[in-house]
PDB file of C-alpha atoms in Angstrom:
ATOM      1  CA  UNK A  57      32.714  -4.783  31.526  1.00 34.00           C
ATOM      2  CA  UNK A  58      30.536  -3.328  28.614  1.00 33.00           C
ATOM      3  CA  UNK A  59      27.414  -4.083  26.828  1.00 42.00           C
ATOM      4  CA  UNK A  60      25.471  -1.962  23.966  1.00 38.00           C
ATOM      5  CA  UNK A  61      21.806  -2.649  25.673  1.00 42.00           C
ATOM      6  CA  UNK A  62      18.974  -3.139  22.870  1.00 50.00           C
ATOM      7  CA  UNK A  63      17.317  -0.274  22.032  1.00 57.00           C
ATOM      8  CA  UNK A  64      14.175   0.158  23.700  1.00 55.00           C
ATOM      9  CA  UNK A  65      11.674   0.765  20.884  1.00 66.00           C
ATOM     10  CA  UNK A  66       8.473   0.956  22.769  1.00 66.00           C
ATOM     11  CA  UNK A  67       8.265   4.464  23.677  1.00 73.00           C
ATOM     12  CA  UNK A  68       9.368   5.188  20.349  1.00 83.00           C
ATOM     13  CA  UNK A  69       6.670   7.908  19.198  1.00 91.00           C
ATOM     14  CA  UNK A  70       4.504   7.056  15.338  1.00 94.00           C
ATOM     15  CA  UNK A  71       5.531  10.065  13.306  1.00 94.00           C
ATOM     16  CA  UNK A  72       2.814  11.983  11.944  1.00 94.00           C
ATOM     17  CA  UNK A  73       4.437  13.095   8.765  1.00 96.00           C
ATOM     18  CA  UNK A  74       2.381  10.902   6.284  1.00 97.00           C
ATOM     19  CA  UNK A  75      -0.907  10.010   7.534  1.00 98.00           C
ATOM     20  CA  UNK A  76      -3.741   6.903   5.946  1.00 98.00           C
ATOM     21  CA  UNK A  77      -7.279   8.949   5.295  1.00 98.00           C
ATOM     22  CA  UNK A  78      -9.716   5.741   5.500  1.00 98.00           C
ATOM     23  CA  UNK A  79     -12.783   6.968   3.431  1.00 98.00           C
ATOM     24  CA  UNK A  80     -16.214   5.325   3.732  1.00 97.00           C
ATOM     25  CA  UNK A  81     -17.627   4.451   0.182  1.00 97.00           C
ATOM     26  CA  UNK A  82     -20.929   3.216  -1.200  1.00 96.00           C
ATOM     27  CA  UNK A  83     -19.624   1.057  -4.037  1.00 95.00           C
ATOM     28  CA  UNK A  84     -21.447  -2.477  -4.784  1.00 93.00           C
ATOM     29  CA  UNK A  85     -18.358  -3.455  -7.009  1.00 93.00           C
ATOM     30  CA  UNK A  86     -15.555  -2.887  -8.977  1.00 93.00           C
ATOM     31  CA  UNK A  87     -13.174  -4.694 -12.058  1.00 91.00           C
ATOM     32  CA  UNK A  88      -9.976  -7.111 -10.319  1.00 88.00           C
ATOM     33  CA  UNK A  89      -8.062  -4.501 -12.370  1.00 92.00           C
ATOM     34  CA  UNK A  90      -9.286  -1.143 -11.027  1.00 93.00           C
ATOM     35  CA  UNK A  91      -6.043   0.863 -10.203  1.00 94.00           C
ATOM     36  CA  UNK A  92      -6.036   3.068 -13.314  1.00 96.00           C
ATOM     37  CA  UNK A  93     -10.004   3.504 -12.967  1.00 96.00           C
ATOM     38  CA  UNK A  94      -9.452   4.679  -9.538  1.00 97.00           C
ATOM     39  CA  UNK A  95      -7.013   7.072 -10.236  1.00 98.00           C
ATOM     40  CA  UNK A  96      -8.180   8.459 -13.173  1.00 97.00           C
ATOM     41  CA  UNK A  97     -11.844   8.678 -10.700  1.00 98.00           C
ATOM     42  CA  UNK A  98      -9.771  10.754  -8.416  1.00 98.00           C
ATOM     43  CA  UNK A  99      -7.037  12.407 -10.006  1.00 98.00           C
ATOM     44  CA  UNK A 100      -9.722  15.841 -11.000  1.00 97.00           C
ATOM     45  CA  UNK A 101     -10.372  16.207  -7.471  1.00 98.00           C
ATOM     46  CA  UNK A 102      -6.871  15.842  -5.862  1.00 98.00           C
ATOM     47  CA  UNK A 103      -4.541  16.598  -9.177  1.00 97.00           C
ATOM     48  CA  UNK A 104      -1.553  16.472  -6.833  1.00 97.00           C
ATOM     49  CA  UNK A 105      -1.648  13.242  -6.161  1.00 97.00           C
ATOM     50  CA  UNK A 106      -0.119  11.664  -8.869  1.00 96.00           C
ATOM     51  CA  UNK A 107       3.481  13.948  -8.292  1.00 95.00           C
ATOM     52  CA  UNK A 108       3.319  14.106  -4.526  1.00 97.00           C
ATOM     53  CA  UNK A 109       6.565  11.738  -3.589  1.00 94.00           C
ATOM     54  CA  UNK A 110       4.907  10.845   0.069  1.00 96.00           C
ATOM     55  CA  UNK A 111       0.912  10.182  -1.365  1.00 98.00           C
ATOM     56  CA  UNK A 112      -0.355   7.083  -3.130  1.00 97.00           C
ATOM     57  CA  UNK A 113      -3.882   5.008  -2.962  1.00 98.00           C
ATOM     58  CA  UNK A 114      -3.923   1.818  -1.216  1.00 96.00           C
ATOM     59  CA  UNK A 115      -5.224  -0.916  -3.155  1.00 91.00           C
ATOM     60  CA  UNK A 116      -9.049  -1.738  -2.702  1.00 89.00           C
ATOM     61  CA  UNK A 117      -8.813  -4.585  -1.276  1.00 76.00           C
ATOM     62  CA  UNK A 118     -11.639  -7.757  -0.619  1.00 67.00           C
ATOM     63  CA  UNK A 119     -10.879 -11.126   1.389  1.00 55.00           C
ATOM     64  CA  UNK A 120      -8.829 -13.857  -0.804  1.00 48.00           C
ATOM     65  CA  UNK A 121     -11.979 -16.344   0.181  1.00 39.00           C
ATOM     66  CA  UNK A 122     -14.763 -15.964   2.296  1.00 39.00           C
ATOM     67  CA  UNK A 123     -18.509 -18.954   3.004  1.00 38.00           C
ATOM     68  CA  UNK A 124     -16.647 -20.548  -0.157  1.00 37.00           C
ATOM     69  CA  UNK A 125     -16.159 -17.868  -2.476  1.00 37.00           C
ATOM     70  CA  UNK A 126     -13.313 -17.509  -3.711  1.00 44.00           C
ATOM     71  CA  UNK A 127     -11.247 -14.057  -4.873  1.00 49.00           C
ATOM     72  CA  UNK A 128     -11.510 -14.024  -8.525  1.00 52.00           C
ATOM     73  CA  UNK A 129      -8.033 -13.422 -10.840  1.00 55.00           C
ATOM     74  CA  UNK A 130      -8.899 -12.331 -14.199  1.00 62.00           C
ATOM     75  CA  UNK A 131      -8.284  -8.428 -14.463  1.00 60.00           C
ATOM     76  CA  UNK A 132     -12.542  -8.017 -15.758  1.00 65.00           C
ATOM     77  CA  UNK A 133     -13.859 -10.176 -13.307  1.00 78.00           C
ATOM     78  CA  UNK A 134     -15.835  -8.430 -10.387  1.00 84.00           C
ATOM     79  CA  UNK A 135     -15.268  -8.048  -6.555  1.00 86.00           C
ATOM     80  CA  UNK A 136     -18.212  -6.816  -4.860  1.00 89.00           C
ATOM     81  CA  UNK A 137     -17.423  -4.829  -2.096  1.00 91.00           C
ATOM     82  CA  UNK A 138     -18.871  -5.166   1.442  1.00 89.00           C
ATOM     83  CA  UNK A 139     -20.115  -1.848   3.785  1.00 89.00           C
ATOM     84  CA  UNK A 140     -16.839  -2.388   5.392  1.00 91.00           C
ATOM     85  CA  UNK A 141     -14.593  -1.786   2.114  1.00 93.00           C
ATOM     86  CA  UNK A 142     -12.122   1.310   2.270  1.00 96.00           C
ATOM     87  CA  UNK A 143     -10.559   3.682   0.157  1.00 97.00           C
ATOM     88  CA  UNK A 144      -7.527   4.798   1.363  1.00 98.00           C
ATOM     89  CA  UNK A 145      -4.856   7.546   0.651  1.00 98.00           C
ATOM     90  CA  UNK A 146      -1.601   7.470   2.103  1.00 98.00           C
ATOM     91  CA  UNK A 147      -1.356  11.183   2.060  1.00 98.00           C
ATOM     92  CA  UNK A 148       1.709  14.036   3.717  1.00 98.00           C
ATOM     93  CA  UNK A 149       0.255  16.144   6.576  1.00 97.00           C
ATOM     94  CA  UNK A 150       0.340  19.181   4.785  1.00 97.00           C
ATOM     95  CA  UNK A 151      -2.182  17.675   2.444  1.00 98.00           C
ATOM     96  CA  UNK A 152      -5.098  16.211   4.557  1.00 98.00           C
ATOM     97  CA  UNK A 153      -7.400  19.262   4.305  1.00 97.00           C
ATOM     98  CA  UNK A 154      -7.024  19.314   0.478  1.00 97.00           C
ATOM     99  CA  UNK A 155      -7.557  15.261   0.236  1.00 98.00           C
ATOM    100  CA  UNK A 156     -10.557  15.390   2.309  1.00 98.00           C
ATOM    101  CA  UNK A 157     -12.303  17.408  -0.047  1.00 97.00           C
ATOM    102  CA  UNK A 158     -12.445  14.661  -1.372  1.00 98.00           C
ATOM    103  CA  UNK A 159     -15.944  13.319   0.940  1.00 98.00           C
ATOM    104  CA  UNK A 160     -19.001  13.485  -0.932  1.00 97.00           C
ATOM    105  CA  UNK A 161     -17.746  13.371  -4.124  1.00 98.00           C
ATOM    106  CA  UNK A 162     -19.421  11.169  -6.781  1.00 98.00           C
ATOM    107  CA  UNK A 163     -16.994   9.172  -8.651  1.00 97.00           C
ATOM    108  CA  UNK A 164     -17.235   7.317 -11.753  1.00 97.00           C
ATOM    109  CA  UNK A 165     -14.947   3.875 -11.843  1.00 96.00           C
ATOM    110  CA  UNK A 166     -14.527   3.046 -15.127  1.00 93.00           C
ATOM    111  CA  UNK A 167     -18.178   1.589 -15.193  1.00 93.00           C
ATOM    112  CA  UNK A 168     -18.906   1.660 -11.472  1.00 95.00           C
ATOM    113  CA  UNK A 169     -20.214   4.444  -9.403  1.00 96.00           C
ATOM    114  CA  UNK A 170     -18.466   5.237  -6.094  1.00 97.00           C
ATOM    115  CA  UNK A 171     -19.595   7.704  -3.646  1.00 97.00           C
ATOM    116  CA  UNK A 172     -16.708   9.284  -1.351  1.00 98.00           C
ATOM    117  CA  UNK A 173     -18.328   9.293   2.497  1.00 97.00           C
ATOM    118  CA  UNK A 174     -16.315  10.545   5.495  1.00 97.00           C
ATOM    119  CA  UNK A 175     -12.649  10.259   6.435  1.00 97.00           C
ATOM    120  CA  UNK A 176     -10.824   9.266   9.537  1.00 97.00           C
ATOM    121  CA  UNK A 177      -7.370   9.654   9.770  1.00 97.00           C
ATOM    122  CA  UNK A 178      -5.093   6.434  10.855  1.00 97.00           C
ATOM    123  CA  UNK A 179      -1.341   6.769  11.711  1.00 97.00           C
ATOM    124  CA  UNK A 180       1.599   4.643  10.359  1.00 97.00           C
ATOM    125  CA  UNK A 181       1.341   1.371  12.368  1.00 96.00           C
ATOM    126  CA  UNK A 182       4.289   0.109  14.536  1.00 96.00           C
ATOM    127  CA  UNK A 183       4.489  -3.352  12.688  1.00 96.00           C
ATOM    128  CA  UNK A 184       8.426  -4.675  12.175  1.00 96.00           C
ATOM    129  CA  UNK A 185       7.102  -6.729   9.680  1.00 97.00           C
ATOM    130  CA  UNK A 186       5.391  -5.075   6.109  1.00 97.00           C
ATOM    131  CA  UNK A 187       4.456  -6.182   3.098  1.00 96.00           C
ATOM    132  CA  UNK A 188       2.733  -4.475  -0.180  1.00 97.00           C
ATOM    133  CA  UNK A 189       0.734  -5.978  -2.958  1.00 94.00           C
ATOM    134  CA  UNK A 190       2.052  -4.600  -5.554  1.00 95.00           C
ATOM    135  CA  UNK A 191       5.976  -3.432  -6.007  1.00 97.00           C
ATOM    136  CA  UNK A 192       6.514  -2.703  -9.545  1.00 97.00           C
ATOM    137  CA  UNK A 193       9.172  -5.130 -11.831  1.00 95.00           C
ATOM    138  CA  UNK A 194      10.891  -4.605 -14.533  1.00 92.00           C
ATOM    139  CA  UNK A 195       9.290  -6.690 -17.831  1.00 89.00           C
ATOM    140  CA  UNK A 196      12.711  -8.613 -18.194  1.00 90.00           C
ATOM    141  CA  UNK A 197      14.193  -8.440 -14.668  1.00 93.00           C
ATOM    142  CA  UNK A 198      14.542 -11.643 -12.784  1.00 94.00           C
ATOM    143  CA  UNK A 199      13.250 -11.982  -9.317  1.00 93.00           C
ATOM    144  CA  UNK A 200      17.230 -12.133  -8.160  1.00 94.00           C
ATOM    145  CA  UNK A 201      17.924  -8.515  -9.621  1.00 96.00           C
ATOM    146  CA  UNK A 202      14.328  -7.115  -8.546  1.00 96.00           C
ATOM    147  CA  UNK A 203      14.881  -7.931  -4.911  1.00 95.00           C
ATOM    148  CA  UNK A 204      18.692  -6.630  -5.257  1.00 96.00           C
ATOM    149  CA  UNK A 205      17.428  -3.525  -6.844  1.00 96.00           C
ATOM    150  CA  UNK A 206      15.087  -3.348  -3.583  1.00 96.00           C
ATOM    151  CA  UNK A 207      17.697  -3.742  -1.397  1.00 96.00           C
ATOM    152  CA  UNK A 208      19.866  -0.793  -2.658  1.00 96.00           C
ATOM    153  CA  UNK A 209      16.615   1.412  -2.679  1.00 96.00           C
ATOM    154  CA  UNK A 210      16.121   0.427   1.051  1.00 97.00           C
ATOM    155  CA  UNK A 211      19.821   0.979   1.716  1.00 97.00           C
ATOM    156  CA  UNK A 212      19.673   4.754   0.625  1.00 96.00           C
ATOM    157  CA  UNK A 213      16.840   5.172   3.162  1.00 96.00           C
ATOM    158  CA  UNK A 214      18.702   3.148   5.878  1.00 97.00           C
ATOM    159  CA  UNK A 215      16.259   0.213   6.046  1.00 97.00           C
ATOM    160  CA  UNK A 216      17.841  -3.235   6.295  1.00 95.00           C
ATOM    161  CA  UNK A 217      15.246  -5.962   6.818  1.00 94.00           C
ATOM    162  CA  UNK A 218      16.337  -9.373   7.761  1.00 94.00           C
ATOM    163  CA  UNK A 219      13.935 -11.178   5.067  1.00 94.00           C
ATOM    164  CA  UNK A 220      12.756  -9.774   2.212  1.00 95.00           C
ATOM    165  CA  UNK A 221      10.147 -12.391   0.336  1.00 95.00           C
ATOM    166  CA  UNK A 222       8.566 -12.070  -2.868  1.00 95.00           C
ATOM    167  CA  UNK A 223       5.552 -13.417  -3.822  1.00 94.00           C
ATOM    168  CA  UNK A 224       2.765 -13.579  -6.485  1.00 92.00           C
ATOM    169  CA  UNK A 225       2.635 -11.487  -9.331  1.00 92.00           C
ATOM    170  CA  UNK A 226       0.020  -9.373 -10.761  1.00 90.00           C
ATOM    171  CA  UNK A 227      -0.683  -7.377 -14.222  1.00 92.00           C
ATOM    172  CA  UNK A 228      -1.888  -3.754 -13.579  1.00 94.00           C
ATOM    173  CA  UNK A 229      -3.350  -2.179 -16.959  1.00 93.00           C
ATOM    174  CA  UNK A 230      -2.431   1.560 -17.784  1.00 94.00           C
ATOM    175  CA  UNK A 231      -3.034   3.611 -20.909  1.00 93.00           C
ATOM    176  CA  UNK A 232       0.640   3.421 -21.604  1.00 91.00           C
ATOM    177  CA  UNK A 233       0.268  -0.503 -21.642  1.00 92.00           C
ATOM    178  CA  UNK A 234       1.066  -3.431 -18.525  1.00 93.00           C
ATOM    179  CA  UNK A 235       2.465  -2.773 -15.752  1.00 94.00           C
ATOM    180  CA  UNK A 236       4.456  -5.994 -14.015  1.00 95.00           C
ATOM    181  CA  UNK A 237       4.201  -6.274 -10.312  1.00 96.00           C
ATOM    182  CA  UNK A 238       4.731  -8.475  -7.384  1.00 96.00           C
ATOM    183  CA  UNK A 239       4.326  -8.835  -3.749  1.00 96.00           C
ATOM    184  CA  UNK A 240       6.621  -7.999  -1.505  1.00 97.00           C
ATOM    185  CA  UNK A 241       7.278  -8.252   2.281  1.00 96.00           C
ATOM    186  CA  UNK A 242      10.177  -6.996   4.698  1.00 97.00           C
ATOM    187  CA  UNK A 243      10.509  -8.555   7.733  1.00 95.00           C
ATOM    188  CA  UNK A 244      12.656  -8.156  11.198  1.00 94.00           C
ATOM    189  CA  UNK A 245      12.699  -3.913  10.352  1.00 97.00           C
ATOM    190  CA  UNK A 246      13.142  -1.683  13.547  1.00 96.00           C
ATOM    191  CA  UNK A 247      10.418   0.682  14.570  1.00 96.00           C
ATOM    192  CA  UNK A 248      12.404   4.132  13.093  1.00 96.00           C
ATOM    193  CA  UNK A 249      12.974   1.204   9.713  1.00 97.00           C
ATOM    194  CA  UNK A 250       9.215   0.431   9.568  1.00 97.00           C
ATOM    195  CA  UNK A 251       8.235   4.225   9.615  1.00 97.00           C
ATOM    196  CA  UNK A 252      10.371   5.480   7.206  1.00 97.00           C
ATOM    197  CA  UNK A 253       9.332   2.661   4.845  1.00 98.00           C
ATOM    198  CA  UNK A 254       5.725   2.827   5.259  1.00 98.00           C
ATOM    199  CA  UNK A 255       5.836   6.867   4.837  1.00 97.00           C
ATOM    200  CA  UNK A 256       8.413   6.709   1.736  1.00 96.00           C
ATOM    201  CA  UNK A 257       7.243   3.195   0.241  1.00 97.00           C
ATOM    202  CA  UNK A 258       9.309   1.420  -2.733  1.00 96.00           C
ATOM    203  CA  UNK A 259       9.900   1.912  -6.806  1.00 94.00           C
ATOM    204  CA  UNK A 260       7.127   3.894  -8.600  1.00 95.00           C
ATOM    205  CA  UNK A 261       3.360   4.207  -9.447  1.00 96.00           C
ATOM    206  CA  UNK A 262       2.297   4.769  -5.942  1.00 97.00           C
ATOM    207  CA  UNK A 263      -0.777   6.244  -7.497  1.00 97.00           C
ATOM    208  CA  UNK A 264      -1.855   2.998  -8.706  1.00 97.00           C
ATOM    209  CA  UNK A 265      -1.744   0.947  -5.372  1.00 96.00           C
ATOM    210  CA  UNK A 266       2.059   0.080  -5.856  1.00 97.00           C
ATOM    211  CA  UNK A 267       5.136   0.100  -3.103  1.00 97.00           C
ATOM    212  CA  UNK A 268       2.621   1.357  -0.466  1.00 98.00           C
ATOM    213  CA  UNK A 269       3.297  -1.488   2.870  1.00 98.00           C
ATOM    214  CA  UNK A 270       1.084  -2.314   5.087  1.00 97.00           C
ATOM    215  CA  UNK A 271       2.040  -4.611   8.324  1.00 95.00           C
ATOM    216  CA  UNK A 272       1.663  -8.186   7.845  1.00 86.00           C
ATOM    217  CA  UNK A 273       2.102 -11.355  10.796  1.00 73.00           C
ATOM    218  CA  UNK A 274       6.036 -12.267  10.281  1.00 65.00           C
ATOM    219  CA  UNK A 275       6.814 -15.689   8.497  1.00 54.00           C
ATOM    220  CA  UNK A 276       8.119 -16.555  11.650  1.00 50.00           C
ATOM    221  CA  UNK A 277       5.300 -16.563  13.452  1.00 47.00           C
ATOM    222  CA  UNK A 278       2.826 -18.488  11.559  1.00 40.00           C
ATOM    223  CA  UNK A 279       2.614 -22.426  12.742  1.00 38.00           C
ATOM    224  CA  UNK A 280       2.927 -25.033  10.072  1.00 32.00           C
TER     225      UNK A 280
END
């Protein structure tokens, strides 16, 4: 008699490779359509970032509703950040002491001040389901050949997800014009699958909030 037993993925240990710095800010609010601002805010201070294969900055992000507001969609419209809003950097372990020089600074977003306050570092979480908010799309690719594309991408790092869903899309603007981009999430990914994807994320522009995953409650498990 012989069986291949199921791997036993609970002792499996978080690399520490790529790191989250969670920063404290002091920012009342900021445009929808802030990923350029942000970056451009920080790119002086950490001029790496933008070229670093394993860094990016996590969308700011602000409940979709909340004592009936409701998140607004056009790209000008304001979010007004609470004390508990953000900023993160996904960021290699090499380059935490450069990226927290980053506390104190002063920033200017677009027309919105931000003050930097102190980081904490956060490992990759042990979620087998991710998703990100952005994953840049071609302007004429369909959503059949963008999720194929993501597939083969996946493939070369040896992630295979069960699902992979698409969902809204969004409009990022950039000096060299719009950037197309939609949701994403990956479900049913082993532990060693989850890791690599968090630390390497998917397609480009990491800088501006895209193919960074975060973990997400599986499809499955949400009750109709």
């Amino acid at each position: 008699m012989h069986w291949e037993a199921e791997p036993d993925e609970e002792h499996t240990a978080i690399p520490d490779a790529v790191v989250d710095l969670v920063f404290a800010i002091r920012c009342r609010a900021l445009p929808v359509d802030h990923g350029w601002d942000l970056f451009a805010a920080i790119a002086p201070h950490l001029p790496w970032l933008e070229h670093e294969p394993l860094a990016g900055i996590h969308p700011l992000h602000v409940a979709e509703s909340a004592h009936g507001w409701q998140r607004p969609q056009q790209p000008d419209a304001l979010l007004h950040l609470s004390r508990r809003t953000r900023l993160v950097l996904r960021v290699p372990k090499e380059r935490i002491p450069e990226a927290r020089t980053l506390e104190g600074a002063r920033l200017r977003v677009g027309h919105h001040g931000m003050i930097v306050c102190e980081a904490t570092e956060l490992p990759l979480n042990r979620s087998r389901s991710l998703f990100s908010r952005r994953v840049v799309i071609g302007d004429e690719e369909s959503e059949e050949a963008f999720v194929q594309r993501l597939i083969e991408e996946m493939r070369v790092m040896d992630v295979r997800p069960k699902r992979i869903l698409p969902g809204l899309a969004h409009t990022l603007r950039t000096p060299q014009g719009h950037l197309c981009t939609r949701l994403l999430s990956v479900e049913e990914l082993s532990l060693e699958e989850s890791f690599r994807l968090q630390m390497q994320g998917l397609g480009t522009h990491r800088h501006l909030g895209c193919g960074i995953f975060i973990p997400h409650k599986p499809l499955s498990a949400v009750r109709v």
